[in-house]
Coordinates of C-alpha atoms in Angstrom, one line a residue:
M188 CA -35.7 62.3 96.9
A189 CA -36.7 62.5 100.6
R190 CA -40.1 61.0 99.8
F191 CA -38.5 58.3 97.7
A192 CA -36.1 57.4 100.5
A193 CA -38.9 57.3 103.0
M194 CA -40.9 55.0 100.7
I195 CA -37.9 52.7 100.4
L196 CA -37.4 52.7 104.1
S197 CA -41.1 51.9 104.7
I198 CA -41.0 49.0 102.2
S199 CA -37.9 47.6 103.7
T200 CA -39.5 47.7 107.2
V201 CA -42.5 45.9 106.0
L202 CA -40.4 43.2 104.3
F203 CA -38.3 42.8 107.4
L204 CA -41.4 42.3 109.5
L205 CA -42.9 39.8 107.0
I206 CA -39.7 37.8 106.9
G207 CA -39.5 37.9 110.7
C208 CA -43.1 36.7 111.0
S209 CA -42.5 34.0 108.4
K210 CA -39.5 32.7 110.4
S211 CA -41.5 32.8 113.6
E212 CA -44.3 30.9 112.0
E213 CA -41.8 28.4 110.6
K214 CA -40.4 27.8 114.0
I215 CA -43.8 27.3 115.5
N216 CA -44.7 24.8 112.8
K217 CA -41.4 23.0 113.3
D218 CA -41.8 22.7 117.0
T219 CA -45.5 21.9 117.0
L220 CA -47.4 18.8 115.7
V221 CA -50.8 19.7 114.4
I222 CA -53.0 16.7 114.7
G223 CA -56.3 16.3 112.9
I224 CA -59.1 14.7 114.9
D225 CA -62.8 14.0 114.9
D226 CA -63.7 15.6 118.2
K227 CA -66.9 13.4 118.5
F228 CA -65.1 10.1 118.5
A229 CA -65.2 8.8 122.1
P230 CA -63.2 7.4 123.7
M231 CA -60.4 8.1 121.3
G232 CA -60.8 11.9 121.0
F233 CA -63.8 13.9 122.1
R234 CA -65.0 16.8 124.1
D235 CA -65.8 16.4 127.8
E236 CA -68.5 18.3 129.8
K237 CA -66.0 21.2 130.1
N238 CA -65.7 21.2 126.3
E239 CA -62.0 20.1 126.6
I240 CA -60.6 17.6 124.1
V241 CA -59.8 14.4 125.9
G242 CA -59.5 10.7 125.0
F243 CA -57.1 7.8 124.6
D244 CA -55.6 9.1 121.4
I245 CA -55.3 12.6 122.9
D246 CA -53.2 11.3 125.9
Y247 CA -51.3 8.9 123.6
A248 CA -50.4 11.8 121.2
K249 CA -49.4 14.1 124.1
A250 CA -47.1 11.5 125.5
A251 CA -45.5 10.7 122.1
S252 CA -45.0 14.4 121.3
E253 CA -43.3 14.9 124.7
K254 CA -40.8 12.1 123.9
M255 CA -40.2 13.8 120.5
G256 CA -39.5 17.1 122.2
M257 CA -42.4 18.8 120.4
K258 CA -45.5 20.6 121.3
V259 CA -48.9 19.4 120.1
K260 CA -52.0 21.1 118.8
F261 CA -55.3 19.2 118.2
Q262 CA -57.2 20.5 115.2
P263 CA -60.8 19.3 114.8
I264 CA -61.5 18.6 111.1
D265 CA -64.2 17.3 108.9
W266 CA -63.4 13.6 108.8
K267 CA -64.5 13.4 105.2
T268 CA -61.6 15.6 104.2
K269 CA -58.9 14.2 106.5
E270 CA -56.5 13.0 103.8
S271 CA -56.9 16.4 102.0
E272 CA -56.1 18.2 105.2
L273 CA -53.0 16.1 105.6
S274 CA -51.7 16.4 102.0
S275 CA -52.2 20.2 102.0
G276 CA -50.1 20.6 105.1
R277 CA -52.8 22.0 107.3
I278 CA -52.3 19.2 109.7
D279 CA -49.2 17.0 110.3
L280 CA -50.9 13.8 111.5
I281 CA -54.2 12.0 111.3
W282 CA -54.5 10.5 114.8
N283 CA -58.0 9.6 116.1
G284 CA -59.1 6.0 115.6
Y285 CA -57.7 6.1 112.1
T286 CA -58.1 2.6 110.5
I287 CA -55.3 1.3 108.3
T288 CA -56.7 0.2 104.9
D289 CA -55.0 -0.6 101.6
E290 CA -56.8 2.4 100.0
R291 CA -55.5 4.8 102.6
K292 CA -52.0 3.4 102.3
N293 CA -52.0 4.8 98.8
K294 CA -52.6 8.3 100.3
V295 CA -50.7 8.4 103.5
L296 CA -47.9 6.8 105.4
F297 CA -48.9 4.7 108.5
T298 CA -47.2 3.9 111.8
K299 CA -47.3 0.4 112.9
P300 CA -50.8 -0.6 114.2
Y301 CA -51.3 0.3 117.9
L302 CA -54.8 -0.9 118.6
K303 CA -57.1 -3.6 117.4
N304 CA -60.7 -2.8 116.5
A305 CA -63.7 -4.1 114.5
Q306 CA -66.6 -2.7 112.7
A307 CA -69.7 -3.8 114.7
V308 CA -73.4 -3.4 114.3
V309 CA -75.5 -1.8 117.1
T310 CA -79.2 -1.6 117.5
L311 CA -81.5 -0.5 120.3
G312 CA -81.7 -2.7 123.4
N313 CA -85.3 -3.7 122.6
S314 CA -84.8 -4.3 118.9
N315 CA -85.8 -7.7 117.3
I316 CA -82.6 -7.6 115.3
T317 CA -80.3 -10.3 116.6
N318 CA -77.9 -11.1 113.8
L319 CA -76.6 -9.8 110.5
N320 CA -79.2 -11.6 108.4
D321 CA -81.9 -9.6 110.3
L322 CA -80.6 -6.4 108.6
G323 CA -82.3 -7.3 105.4
G324 CA -84.8 -4.5 104.5
K325 CA -83.6 -2.3 107.3
V326 CA -82.2 1.3 107.3
I327 CA -78.6 1.4 108.4
G328 CA -76.7 4.4 109.6
L329 CA -72.9 5.1 109.6
Q330 CA -70.3 7.8 109.5
S331 CA -69.6 9.1 106.0
L332 CA -66.3 8.1 104.4
S333 CA -65.4 6.0 107.4
S334 CA -64.1 2.4 107.6
A335 CA -67.6 1.5 108.7
A336 CA -68.8 2.3 105.1
D337 CA -66.0 0.1 103.7
A338 CA -66.9 -2.8 106.0
L339 CA -70.6 -2.6 105.1
N340 CA -69.9 -2.3 101.3
S341 CA -67.6 -5.4 101.5
S342 CA -70.2 -7.5 103.4
P343 CA -72.9 -9.7 101.6
V344 CA -75.5 -8.1 103.9
N345 CA -75.0 -4.8 102.0
S346 CA -77.2 -6.0 99.1
Q347 CA -80.0 -6.8 101.5
V348 CA -80.4 -3.6 103.5
K349 CA -83.1 -1.1 102.4
T350 CA -81.1 2.1 102.8
V351 CA -77.8 3.4 104.1
T352 CA -77.9 6.8 105.8
E353 CA -74.6 8.6 106.2
Y354 CA -73.7 11.0 109.0
A355 CA -71.0 13.5 109.7
D356 CA -70.1 11.7 112.9
N357 CA -71.2 8.8 115.1
V358 CA -73.0 11.0 117.6
L359 CA -75.5 12.0 115.0
A360 CA -75.9 8.4 113.8
L361 CA -76.5 7.1 117.4
S362 CA -78.9 9.9 118.0
D363 CA -81.0 8.9 115.0
L364 CA -80.9 5.3 116.1
K365 CA -82.4 6.3 119.5
L366 CA -85.1 8.3 117.6
G367 CA -86.0 5.4 115.4
R368 CA -84.9 7.0 112.2
V369 CA -82.5 4.1 111.5
D370 CA -82.7 0.5 112.6
A371 CA -79.0 -0.1 113.2
V372 CA -75.7 1.6 113.1
V373 CA -72.3 0.3 111.8
I374 CA -69.7 1.7 114.1
D375 CA -66.2 1.0 115.7
E376 CA -66.5 -1.6 118.4
I377 CA -64.2 0.5 120.7
V378 CA -66.5 3.5 120.3
I379 CA -69.9 1.8 120.9
K380 CA -68.6 -0.2 123.9
Y381 CA -67.7 3.2 125.4
Y382 CA -71.2 4.5 124.9
M383 CA -72.7 1.3 126.1
S384 CA -70.8 1.7 129.4
K385 CA -72.5 5.1 129.8
E386 CA -76.0 4.0 128.7
K387 CA -76.2 0.4 129.8
E388 CA -79.8 -0.4 128.7
T389 CA -80.0 1.7 125.5
F390 CA -78.0 -0.3 123.0
K391 CA -77.5 -3.9 122.0
L392 CA -74.4 -5.1 120.1
L393 CA -74.7 -7.9 117.6
D394 CA -72.3 -10.8 118.3
E395 CA -71.2 -10.9 114.7
S396 CA -68.9 -8.1 113.6
L397 CA -68.4 -7.0 110.0
A398 CA -64.7 -6.6 109.8
P399 CA -61.6 -6.7 112.0
E400 CA -59.3 -3.8 111.7
E401 CA -56.4 -1.9 113.3
Y402 CA -55.7 1.7 114.1
G403 CA -52.6 3.6 113.0
V404 CA -51.3 7.2 112.8
G405 CA -51.4 8.8 109.4
V406 CA -48.4 10.8 108.2
K407 CA -48.1 12.8 105.0
K408 CA -46.6 10.9 102.0
G409 CA -42.9 11.8 101.6
N410 CA -42.4 12.7 105.3
E411 CA -40.5 9.6 106.3
E412 CA -38.4 11.6 108.7
L413 CA -41.5 12.5 110.9
L414 CA -42.8 8.9 110.6
K415 CA -39.5 7.5 111.8
K416 CA -39.3 9.9 114.7
L417 CA -42.9 9.2 115.7
Q418 CA -42.6 5.5 115.5
K419 CA -39.5 5.6 117.7
A420 CA -41.5 7.5 120.4
L421 CA -44.3 5.0 120.2
D422 CA -41.9 2.1 120.6
E423 CA -40.3 3.8 123.6
M424 CA -43.8 4.2 125.1
N425 CA -44.4 0.5 124.8
E426 CA -41.1 -0.3 126.4
D427 CA -41.3 2.0 129.4
G428 CA -45.0 1.3 130.2
T429 CA -46.4 4.7 129.2
A430 CA -48.7 3.2 126.5
A431 CA -50.0 0.5 128.9
E432 CA -50.7 3.1 131.6
I433 CA -52.8 5.3 129.1
S434 CA -54.6 2.2 127.9
R435 CA -55.6 1.2 131.4
K436 CA -56.9 4.7 132.1
W437 CA -59.3 4.5 129.2
F438 CA -60.0 0.8 128.7
G439 CA -59.3 -0.7 132.1
E440 CA -56.7 -3.0 130.5
D441 CA -53.6 -2.9 128.4
K442 CA -54.9 -3.1 124.8
V443 CA -52.0 -1.5 123.0
L444 CA -50.3 -3.7 120.4
K445 CA -46.6 -4.3 120.9

């Protein structure tokens, strides 16, 4: 009987600890927004020379979470699985230059758009490619399962290109462009303009863009409460000048949509 009583006491202790841990984890999750990002997507979210995650969306999310009275954790993810990460609950938001599309609206809830963007085509500075028609017979690089792929697929020029090479991120695509493995890269205009400001003679941006688009924050389907709370914070940031201040820090001007 003594052994049996000791066993019951031991099991009860373990259950108590598990329940306690569960409640503790629940509190952390409730108070903390886990945001899925592509940590190689400058200037929206990327790692600096100290390996710290920085960028416009990072500052924007931090300011919004502060207004919501919540902590924030940035979780680098495989961008190809972003919607799966969100629907599974491993992240609470997709917030890193996330383009609003009709297809994605079927999978996630979106905030109102907060930045305008476009899918642009970049080549090397000394390339003889000057317009979209010159892409015929060329090898094109882009980030896999990105809006760049959607833009190219929707363009008439898609049927003329020789091959499309997909990459895990834009950094790899631009690296192969510099090595001559692809002739051009389809990429977010905001992103390539940032790289061009750092490497002024390396790249050339075509005047014609493939598709205009807008960025929004993705919220899990069914979580209208979080969406409403987040949108309220974003609206307040527009009203009090917080959003404009963050934009000027990263872009030199107020680009945030009101």
